[in-house]
Each structure stands twice: as C-alpha cells, then as structure tokens.
PDB file of C-alpha atoms in Angstrom:
ATOM      1  CA  UNK A  23     -85.848  62.848  49.855  1.00 76.00           C
ATOM      2  CA  UNK A  24     -88.109  65.837  49.268  1.00 92.00           C
ATOM      3  CA  UNK A  25     -91.447  64.162  49.949  1.00 95.00           C
ATOM      4  CA  UNK A  26     -92.088  61.412  52.484  1.00 96.00           C
ATOM      5  CA  UNK A  27     -93.514  58.150  51.090  1.00 95.00           C
ATOM      6  CA  UNK A  28     -96.969  59.107  52.452  1.00 95.00           C
ATOM      7  CA  UNK A  29     -96.787  62.571  50.845  1.00 96.00           C
ATOM      8  CA  UNK A  30     -95.701  61.117  47.482  1.00 96.00           C
ATOM      9  CA  UNK A  31     -98.493  58.537  47.570  1.00 95.00           C
ATOM     10  CA  UNK A  32    -101.064  61.222  48.425  1.00 95.00           C
ATOM     11  CA  UNK A  33     -99.882  63.502  45.614  1.00 95.00           C
ATOM     12  CA  UNK A  34    -100.013  60.626  43.117  1.00 94.00           C
ATOM     13  CA  UNK A  35    -103.643  59.804  43.992  1.00 93.00           C
ATOM     14  CA  UNK A  36    -104.899  63.402  43.682  1.00 91.00           C
ATOM     15  CA  UNK A  37    -105.989  65.003  40.424  1.00 88.00           C
ATOM     16  CA  UNK A  38    -106.608  68.664  41.339  1.00 92.00           C
ATOM     17  CA  UNK A  39    -104.613  71.145  43.401  1.00 95.00           C
ATOM     18  CA  UNK A  40    -104.473  74.922  43.686  1.00 96.00           C
ATOM     19  CA  UNK A  41    -101.519  77.011  42.491  1.00 97.00           C
ATOM     20  CA  UNK A  42    -101.023  80.434  44.059  1.00 98.00           C
ATOM     21  CA  UNK A  43     -98.854  82.978  42.262  1.00 98.00           C
ATOM     22  CA  UNK A  44     -98.207  86.674  42.762  1.00 98.00           C
ATOM     23  CA  UNK A  45    -100.041  88.904  40.292  1.00 96.00           C
ATOM     24  CA  UNK A  46     -98.776  92.044  38.559  1.00 95.00           C
ATOM     25  CA  UNK A  47     -99.985  94.349  41.353  1.00 95.00           C
ATOM     26  CA  UNK A  48     -98.513  92.113  44.072  1.00 95.00           C
ATOM     27  CA  UNK A  49    -101.820  90.469  44.897  1.00 96.00           C
ATOM     28  CA  UNK A  50    -102.129  86.689  45.252  1.00 96.00           C
ATOM     29  CA  UNK A  51    -103.832  84.784  42.446  1.00 96.00           C
ATOM     30  CA  UNK A  52    -104.941  81.180  42.840  1.00 97.00           C
ATOM     31  CA  UNK A  53    -106.014  78.739  40.134  1.00 95.00           C
ATOM     32  CA  UNK A  54    -107.021  75.072  40.031  1.00 93.00           C
ATOM     33  CA  UNK A  55    -104.442  72.916  38.247  1.00 92.00           C
ATOM     34  CA  UNK A  56    -103.672  69.243  37.781  1.00 87.00           C
ATOM     35  CA  UNK A  57    -101.373  67.489  40.250  1.00 85.00           C
ATOM     36  CA  UNK A  58     -98.257  65.933  38.732  1.00 90.00           C
ATOM     37  CA  UNK A  59     -95.072  64.882  40.475  1.00 93.00           C
ATOM     38  CA  UNK A  60     -91.988  65.852  38.477  1.00 91.00           C
ATOM     39  CA  UNK A  61     -89.980  63.141  36.719  1.00 90.00           C
ATOM     40  CA  UNK A  62     -87.619  62.604  39.660  1.00 91.00           C
ATOM     41  CA  UNK A  63     -90.369  62.804  42.309  1.00 93.00           C
ATOM     42  CA  UNK A  64     -88.870  65.878  44.023  1.00 95.00           C
ATOM     43  CA  UNK A  65     -90.834  68.634  42.260  1.00 96.00           C
ATOM     44  CA  UNK A  66     -94.392  69.418  41.189  1.00 95.00           C
ATOM     45  CA  UNK A  67     -95.036  69.966  37.469  1.00 93.00           C
ATOM     46  CA  UNK A  68     -97.950  72.136  36.357  1.00 91.00           C
ATOM     47  CA  UNK A  69     -99.015  71.463  32.750  1.00 89.00           C
ATOM     48  CA  UNK A  70    -101.816  72.727  30.554  1.00 85.00           C
ATOM     49  CA  UNK A  71    -103.273  73.115  27.083  1.00 85.00           C
ATOM     50  CA  UNK A  72    -102.125  76.719  26.588  1.00 89.00           C
ATOM     51  CA  UNK A  73    -100.006  77.198  29.699  1.00 90.00           C
ATOM     52  CA  UNK A  74     -97.575  79.769  28.300  1.00 91.00           C
ATOM     53  CA  UNK A  75    -100.511  82.068  27.458  1.00 93.00           C
ATOM     54  CA  UNK A  76    -101.904  82.118  31.012  1.00 94.00           C
ATOM     55  CA  UNK A  77    -101.638  84.679  33.773  1.00 96.00           C
ATOM     56  CA  UNK A  78    -100.048  82.108  36.089  1.00 96.00           C
ATOM     57  CA  UNK A  79     -97.220  81.608  33.540  1.00 96.00           C
ATOM     58  CA  UNK A  80     -96.602  85.367  33.325  1.00 96.00           C
ATOM     59  CA  UNK A  81     -96.789  85.655  37.116  1.00 98.00           C
ATOM     60  CA  UNK A  82     -94.131  82.953  37.627  1.00 97.00           C
ATOM     61  CA  UNK A  83     -91.791  84.606  35.124  1.00 97.00           C
ATOM     62  CA  UNK A  84     -92.166  87.955  36.928  1.00 97.00           C
ATOM     63  CA  UNK A  85     -92.033  86.564  40.490  1.00 97.00           C
ATOM     64  CA  UNK A  86     -91.188  82.885  40.970  1.00 98.00           C
ATOM     65  CA  UNK A  87     -92.523  82.624  44.540  1.00 98.00           C
ATOM     66  CA  UNK A  88     -95.447  80.191  44.507  1.00 98.00           C
ATOM     67  CA  UNK A  89     -97.532  78.017  46.792  1.00 98.00           C
ATOM     68  CA  UNK A  90     -99.345  74.821  45.859  1.00 97.00           C
ATOM     69  CA  UNK A  91    -101.949  73.049  47.978  1.00 97.00           C
ATOM     70  CA  UNK A  92    -103.882  69.800  47.759  1.00 95.00           C
ATOM     71  CA  UNK A  93    -106.309  68.808  50.497  1.00 94.00           C
ATOM     72  CA  UNK A  94    -109.143  66.417  51.181  1.00 92.00           C
ATOM     73  CA  UNK A  95    -111.939  66.582  53.757  1.00 90.00           C
ATOM     74  CA  UNK A  96    -112.373  63.056  55.063  1.00 85.00           C
ATOM     75  CA  UNK A  97    -115.251  63.737  57.452  1.00 81.00           C
ATOM     76  CA  UNK A  98    -117.126  66.714  58.833  1.00 78.00           C
ATOM     77  CA  UNK A  99    -117.931  65.130  62.215  1.00 81.00           C
ATOM     78  CA  UNK A 100    -115.451  64.745  63.709  1.00 82.00           C
ATOM     79  CA  UNK A 101    -113.553  67.208  61.516  1.00 72.00           C
ATOM     80  CA  UNK A 102    -110.865  65.217  59.722  1.00 85.00           C
ATOM     81  CA  UNK A 103    -108.785  66.313  56.753  1.00 91.00           C
ATOM     82  CA  UNK A 104    -105.493  65.578  55.091  1.00 93.00           C
ATOM     83  CA  UNK A 105    -103.393  67.588  52.723  1.00 96.00           C
ATOM     84  CA  UNK A 106    -100.113  69.150  51.744  1.00 97.00           C
ATOM     85  CA  UNK A 107     -98.961  72.706  51.095  1.00 97.00           C
ATOM     86  CA  UNK A 108     -95.786  73.240  49.119  1.00 97.00           C
ATOM     87  CA  UNK A 109     -94.155  76.662  49.146  1.00 98.00           C
ATOM     88  CA  UNK A 110     -91.349  77.153  46.697  1.00 97.00           C
ATOM     89  CA  UNK A 111     -89.910  78.515  43.515  1.00 98.00           C
ATOM     90  CA  UNK A 112     -91.721  78.165  40.202  1.00 97.00           C
ATOM     91  CA  UNK A 113     -89.762  77.926  36.969  1.00 97.00           C
ATOM     92  CA  UNK A 114     -91.365  78.397  33.546  1.00 96.00           C
ATOM     93  CA  UNK A 115     -90.033  75.704  31.200  1.00 95.00           C
ATOM     94  CA  UNK A 116     -91.272  76.271  27.635  1.00 89.00           C
ATOM     95  CA  UNK A 117     -91.528  73.091  25.562  1.00 79.00           C
ATOM     96  CA  UNK A 118     -90.064  70.872  28.297  1.00 80.00           C
ATOM     97  CA  UNK A 119     -93.040  68.523  28.629  1.00 77.00           C
ATOM     98  CA  UNK A 120     -95.390  66.269  26.749  1.00 77.00           C
ATOM     99  CA  UNK A 121     -97.826  67.418  24.092  1.00 77.00           C
ATOM    100  CA  UNK A 122     -99.967  64.278  24.419  1.00 76.00           C
ATOM    101  CA  UNK A 123    -103.685  64.919  24.819  1.00 74.00           C
ATOM    102  CA  UNK A 124    -103.397  68.447  23.472  1.00 76.00           C
ATOM    103  CA  UNK A 125    -101.022  69.694  26.181  1.00 73.00           C
ATOM    104  CA  UNK A 126     -98.866  72.664  25.209  1.00 79.00           C
ATOM    105  CA  UNK A 127     -95.612  70.979  26.272  1.00 85.00           C
ATOM    106  CA  UNK A 128     -94.921  73.873  28.629  1.00 92.00           C
ATOM    107  CA  UNK A 129     -94.325  73.245  32.341  1.00 93.00           C
ATOM    108  CA  UNK A 130     -94.259  75.310  35.498  1.00 96.00           C
ATOM    109  CA  UNK A 131     -91.965  73.298  37.762  1.00 96.00           C
ATOM    110  CA  UNK A 132     -92.234  73.960  41.494  1.00 97.00           C
ATOM    111  CA  UNK A 133     -89.106  73.313  43.528  1.00 97.00           C
ATOM    112  CA  UNK A 134     -90.197  72.979  47.168  1.00 97.00           C
ATOM    113  CA  UNK A 135     -88.605  75.151  49.861  1.00 97.00           C
ATOM    114  CA  UNK A 136     -91.127  74.398  52.636  1.00 97.00           C
ATOM    115  CA  UNK A 137     -93.612  71.559  53.010  1.00 97.00           C
ATOM    116  CA  UNK A 138     -96.542  71.594  55.439  1.00 97.00           C
ATOM    117  CA  UNK A 139     -98.575  68.386  55.649  1.00 96.00           C
ATOM    118  CA  UNK A 140    -101.485  67.249  57.817  1.00 94.00           C
ATOM    119  CA  UNK A 141    -103.089  63.880  58.299  1.00 92.00           C
ATOM    120  CA  UNK A 142    -100.539  62.082  56.115  1.00 94.00           C
ATOM    121  CA  UNK A 143     -97.563  60.888  58.184  1.00 89.00           C
ATOM    122  CA  UNK A 144     -99.205  61.597  61.533  1.00 85.00           C
ATOM    123  CA  UNK A 145    -102.566  62.772  62.846  1.00 82.00           C
ATOM    124  CA  UNK A 146    -101.270  66.312  63.356  1.00 87.00           C
ATOM    125  CA  UNK A 147     -99.496  68.852  61.201  1.00 92.00           C
ATOM    126  CA  UNK A 148     -95.831  68.610  60.254  1.00 91.00           C
ATOM    127  CA  UNK A 149     -93.744  71.353  58.663  1.00 93.00           C
ATOM    128  CA  UNK A 150     -90.204  71.373  57.386  1.00 95.00           C
ATOM    129  CA  UNK A 151     -87.843  73.303  55.174  1.00 95.00           C
ATOM    130  CA  UNK A 152     -86.402  71.512  52.153  1.00 94.00           C
ATOM    131  CA  UNK A 153     -82.702  71.836  51.387  1.00 83.00           C
ATOM    132  CA  UNK A 154     -81.180  72.150  47.926  1.00 71.00           C
ATOM    133  CA  UNK A 155     -79.588  68.717  48.421  1.00 65.00           C
ATOM    134  CA  UNK A 156     -83.061  67.158  48.708  1.00 59.00           C
ATOM    135  CA  UNK A 157     -84.306  68.688  45.452  1.00 55.00           C
ATOM    136  CA  UNK A 158     -81.084  68.086  43.513  1.00 57.00           C
ATOM    137  CA  UNK A 159     -80.740  71.822  42.931  1.00 51.00           C
ATOM    138  CA  UNK A 160     -77.168  73.076  42.454  1.00 46.00           C
TER     139      UNK A 160
END
C-alpha cells in the first residue's frame, strides 16, 4: 500500500496540486497541475492539453526527480492545515492516457519514493519511504 486510506481519500477530493521539476540549469521549477491518482492507486498521474510540449515534460525527461504537493489551510487561528508531499521519480508516458476533454493523452507518472503527510492520519506530520514492492515497480 503506497498511500494510506486517509491520504488516498484526500488526494481524490483535491483538484489542484503543485509539481516541482528540475529545470535545464538545475534550478527548481514549480507549476500548478491537476491531481489524479494513477489507475492502480499507487502513483500520481499528471495530464494536460499539450503536456508533451511543456517545460515540465522536458524537465522530467532530462531529470526524473520530482516533488508533488497538495495542501489545504483549514483555519488561520489556530493554525491548522493538512496536506501531502510526494517525492519521487517522474516518467514521461507519451500517448498513455485519455484524450477526453481535449487532453493530449500524454502522462507524467510519479512513482513515490518518500511521502510526507500532515493532518491526515494524525494531527502531526508523518514521513516514510516507499519501497518498490509498494508501488509494484520491478
């Protein structure tokens, strides 16, 4: 199990996250993207209307190290938030997805290596490494 039930539920109810990739000069680049669990529920799939023509696509091909974050501020006083950060490996998959709604059919699939979550399974922060067995990676 890659994601806990609370993490999976949270990811399914969110629509926007932020994808961080490494740019050509080694600098981080971050972009808003839609949140989609992969078909088996162990990965995150990034889709778009012209995904293979974006900088994030080129960045992932050059350096597959990525981070993805989704968070929500619940209240300012007292400060309360919940969210999840997924650090992992991004894979560019041309034509592997749906073209419904004008999507390109291209996917950046994030295979988690480390998951940091707060306010989901417990009031505090939890962090764990993900093994290849959990993500069904050979």
